[in-house]
Amino acid sequence: MTAWLIRPITPADIPALFVVRVATHENAMTLEELARLGITPVTVAEMLGQTHAGWLCEDAGRVVGFAMGNRATGEMWVIALLPHYVGRGIGSRLLRAVEGWLAEHGWTRIWLTTDPDTSLRAYTFYRQHGWVDDRLEGGDRYMVKHLGA
């Protein structure tokens, strides 16, 4: 079995995060689309220094997936994997890292947005990890998870 390295994201990792993010199959976005949403290497670096933290997975030194959360809002902000690495348990490990970090920052109810299409793999993934539907709004599905006992 491959021993993937899961570690905290550093500013030096940001270019590799964008390579992974634009290569995803579900919720695929181009660099231009991300920039229109205000998501650029510069803004991600600023967020990492203030409100956000994340973890990545490396395989032989190559970033193959990552996840980030926002401690100011309790949001599970993003999770992305290269398509070849989906279904191998990496996403689960990254999700747990962010959920644990948000819990350490006092959040007992965390949230995320995802595609409203329940046939997509992401929806099933979140449901399997204890996330439940909250609402549909603005073209997004909001899901929540209660942390702790």
mmCIF file of C-alpha atoms in Angstrom:
data_model
loop_
_atom_site.group_PDB
_atom_site.id
_atom_site.type_symbol
_atom_site.label_atom_id
_atom_site.label_comp_id
_atom_site.label_asym_id
_atom_site.label_seq_id
_atom_site.Cartn_x
_atom_site.Cartn_y
_atom_site.Cartn_z
ATOM 1 C CA MET A 1 0.000 0.000 0.000
ATOM 2 C CA THR A 2 1.207 3.477 -0.823
ATOM 3 C CA ALA A 3 2.125 5.646 2.157
ATOM 4 C CA TRP A 4 0.864 9.055 1.203
ATOM 5 C CA LEU A 5 2.083 12.029 3.163
ATOM 6 C CA ILE A 6 -0.644 14.218 4.665
ATOM 7 C CA ARG A 7 0.734 17.532 5.907
ATOM 8 C CA PRO A 8 -0.276 21.147 6.522
ATOM 9 C CA ILE A 9 -0.369 23.454 3.517
ATOM 10 C CA THR A 10 2.341 26.122 3.374
ATOM 11 C CA PRO A 11 2.432 29.206 1.133
ATOM 12 C CA ALA A 12 5.007 27.428 -1.074
ATOM 13 C CA ASP A 13 2.337 24.801 -1.903
ATOM 14 C CA ILE A 14 -0.166 27.272 -3.358
ATOM 15 C CA PRO A 15 0.801 26.859 -7.062
ATOM 16 C CA ALA A 16 0.358 23.073 -6.754
ATOM 17 C CA LEU A 17 -3.075 23.539 -5.159
ATOM 18 C CA PHE A 18 -4.270 25.362 -8.265
ATOM 19 C CA VAL A 19 -2.949 22.560 -10.501
ATOM 20 C CA VAL A 20 -5.043 20.074 -8.513
ATOM 21 C CA ARG A 21 -8.116 22.316 -8.297
ATOM 22 C CA VAL A 22 -8.435 22.843 -12.057
ATOM 23 C CA ALA A 23 -7.884 19.112 -12.762
ATOM 24 C CA THR A 24 -10.895 17.869 -10.749
ATOM 25 C CA HIS A 25 -13.743 16.163 -12.594
ATOM 26 C CA GLU A 26 -16.658 17.261 -10.411
ATOM 27 C CA ASN A 27 -17.115 20.989 -9.828
ATOM 28 C CA ALA A 28 -14.382 21.647 -12.375
ATOM 29 C CA MET A 29 -13.342 25.289 -12.665
ATOM 30 C CA THR A 30 -10.742 27.068 -14.739
ATOM 31 C CA LEU A 31 -8.204 29.505 -13.315
ATOM 32 C CA GLU A 32 -10.246 32.301 -14.867
ATOM 33 C CA GLU A 33 -13.460 31.130 -13.182
ATOM 34 C CA LEU A 34 -11.691 30.878 -9.840
ATOM 35 C CA ALA A 35 -10.250 34.375 -10.283
ATOM 36 C CA ARG A 36 -13.745 35.754 -10.974
ATOM 37 C CA LEU A 37 -14.719 34.341 -7.571
ATOM 38 C CA GLY A 38 -11.745 36.100 -5.988
ATOM 39 C CA ILE A 39 -9.729 32.888 -5.619
ATOM 40 C CA THR A 40 -6.161 33.509 -6.783
ATOM 41 C CA PRO A 41 -2.759 32.497 -5.465
ATOM 42 C CA VAL A 42 -2.499 35.918 -3.788
ATOM 43 C CA THR A 43 -5.878 35.710 -2.042
ATOM 44 C CA VAL A 44 -5.279 32.110 -0.930
ATOM 45 C CA ALA A 45 -1.918 33.150 0.559
ATOM 46 C CA GLU A 46 -3.669 35.965 2.440
ATOM 47 C CA MET A 47 -6.356 33.584 3.724
ATOM 48 C CA LEU A 48 -3.760 31.042 4.881
ATOM 49 C CA GLY A 49 -2.153 33.729 6.973
ATOM 50 C CA GLN A 50 -5.415 34.837 8.562
ATOM 51 C CA THR A 51 -8.579 32.719 8.594
ATOM 52 C CA HIS A 52 -7.904 29.554 6.618
ATOM 53 C CA ALA A 53 -5.778 26.456 7.067
ATOM 54 C CA GLY A 54 -5.511 23.284 5.108
ATOM 55 C CA TRP A 55 -3.832 19.970 4.556
ATOM 56 C CA LEU A 56 -2.543 18.323 1.437
ATOM 57 C CA CYS A 57 -1.619 14.854 0.313
ATOM 58 C CA GLU A 58 1.637 14.145 -1.475
ATOM 59 C CA ASP A 59 2.477 11.052 -3.476
ATOM 60 C CA ALA A 60 6.204 10.844 -4.180
ATOM 61 C CA GLY A 61 6.522 14.605 -3.630
ATOM 62 C CA ARG A 62 3.612 15.521 -5.927
ATOM 63 C CA VAL A 63 0.526 17.215 -4.481
ATOM 64 C CA VAL A 64 -2.443 15.011 -5.382
ATOM 65 C CA GLY A 65 -5.162 16.470 -3.167
ATOM 66 C CA PHE A 66 -5.936 19.097 -0.560
ATOM 67 C CA ALA A 67 -8.645 20.437 1.734
ATOM 68 C CA MET A 68 -9.062 23.767 3.511
ATOM 69 C CA GLY A 69 -11.352 25.250 6.124
ATOM 70 C CA ASN A 70 -12.239 28.713 7.387
ATOM 71 C CA ARG A 71 -11.990 29.123 11.167
ATOM 72 C CA ALA A 72 -13.771 32.491 11.069
ATOM 73 C CA THR A 73 -16.987 31.022 9.652
ATOM 74 C CA GLY A 74 -16.805 27.283 10.382
ATOM 75 C CA GLU A 75 -16.831 26.466 6.683
ATOM 76 C CA MET A 76 -15.301 23.373 5.128
ATOM 77 C CA TRP A 77 -14.072 25.574 2.288
ATOM 78 C CA VAL A 78 -12.671 23.238 -0.374
ATOM 79 C CA ILE A 79 -11.603 19.671 -0.999
ATOM 80 C CA ALA A 80 -10.030 18.630 -4.289
ATOM 81 C CA LEU A 81 -8.255 15.520 -5.567
ATOM 82 C CA LEU A 82 -6.652 14.582 -8.829
ATOM 83 C CA PRO A 83 -9.097 12.182 -10.531
ATOM 84 C CA HIS A 84 -6.718 9.187 -10.343
ATOM 85 C CA TYR A 85 -6.649 9.490 -6.532
ATOM 86 C CA VAL A 86 -10.417 9.600 -5.926
ATOM 87 C CA GLY A 87 -11.777 6.605 -4.011
ATOM 88 C CA ARG A 88 -8.535 5.763 -2.213
ATOM 89 C CA GLY A 89 -9.308 7.231 1.217
ATOM 90 C CA ILE A 90 -7.290 10.407 0.733
ATOM 91 C CA GLY A 91 -10.333 12.671 0.669
ATOM 92 C CA SER A 92 -11.565 11.128 3.926
ATOM 93 C CA ARG A 93 -8.245 11.801 5.631
ATOM 94 C CA LEU A 94 -8.142 15.386 4.377
ATOM 95 C CA LEU A 95 -11.752 16.009 5.387
ATOM 96 C CA ARG A 96 -11.103 14.689 8.904
ATOM 97 C CA ALA A 97 -8.061 16.961 9.234
ATOM 98 C CA VAL A 98 -10.113 20.069 8.427
ATOM 99 C CA GLU A 99 -13.050 18.968 10.595
ATOM 100 C CA GLY A 100 -10.679 18.387 13.522
ATOM 101 C CA TRP A 101 -9.070 21.795 13.059
ATOM 102 C CA LEU A 102 -12.458 23.506 12.976
ATOM 103 C CA ALA A 103 -13.452 21.640 16.157
ATOM 104 C CA GLU A 104 -10.204 22.806 17.816
ATOM 105 C CA HIS A 105 -11.300 26.357 17.005
ATOM 106 C CA GLY A 106 -14.560 25.885 18.864
ATOM 107 C CA TRP A 107 -16.941 25.026 16.058
ATOM 108 C CA THR A 108 -19.614 22.472 16.960
ATOM 109 C CA ARG A 109 -21.643 22.980 13.765
ATOM 110 C CA ILE A 110 -19.716 23.307 10.515
ATOM 111 C CA TRP A 111 -20.972 23.836 6.985
ATOM 112 C CA LEU A 112 -20.108 23.578 3.320
ATOM 113 C CA THR A 113 -21.610 24.224 -0.064
ATOM 114 C CA THR A 114 -21.705 21.714 -2.873
ATOM 115 C CA ASP A 115 -23.522 21.092 -6.126
ATOM 116 C CA PRO A 116 -27.269 20.576 -5.726
ATOM 117 C CA ASP A 117 -27.089 17.385 -7.856
ATOM 118 C CA THR A 118 -27.390 14.451 -5.447
ATOM 119 C CA SER A 119 -26.156 11.997 -8.107
ATOM 120 C CA LEU A 120 -22.643 13.439 -7.930
ATOM 121 C CA ARG A 121 -19.947 11.586 -6.010
ATOM 122 C CA ALA A 122 -19.328 14.573 -3.698
ATOM 123 C CA TYR A 123 -22.838 14.400 -2.252
ATOM 124 C CA THR A 124 -22.502 10.704 -1.392
ATOM 125 C CA PHE A 125 -19.013 11.332 0.036
ATOM 126 C CA TYR A 126 -20.242 14.030 2.403
ATOM 127 C CA ARG A 127 -23.280 11.993 3.470
ATOM 128 C CA GLN A 128 -21.023 9.013 4.266
ATOM 129 C CA HIS A 129 -18.992 11.310 6.516
ATOM 130 C CA GLY A 130 -21.939 12.517 8.573
ATOM 131 C CA TRP A 131 -22.917 15.646 6.672
ATOM 132 C CA VAL A 132 -26.636 16.365 6.280
ATOM 133 C CA ASP A 133 -28.635 18.629 4.004
ATOM 134 C CA ASP A 134 -29.422 22.073 5.338
ATOM 135 C CA ARG A 135 -30.905 23.971 2.402
ATOM 136 C CA LEU A 136 -30.739 24.807 -1.302
ATOM 137 C CA GLU A 137 -29.929 28.450 -1.929
ATOM 138 C CA GLY A 138 -28.473 30.457 -4.784
ATOM 139 C CA GLY A 139 -27.805 27.357 -6.872
ATOM 140 C CA ASP A 140 -25.842 25.626 -4.098
ATOM 141 C CA ARG A 141 -26.618 22.816 -1.684
ATOM 142 C CA TYR A 142 -25.695 23.737 1.885
ATOM 143 C CA MET A 143 -24.760 20.864 4.162
ATOM 144 C CA VAL A 144 -23.930 20.851 7.869
ATOM 145 C CA LYS A 145 -22.217 18.558 10.325
ATOM 146 C CA HIS A 146 -22.415 18.621 14.098
ATOM 147 C CA LEU A 147 -19.076 17.976 15.807
ATOM 148 C CA GLY A 148 -18.430 16.620 19.286
ATOM 149 C CA ALA A 149 -20.588 14.614 21.631
#
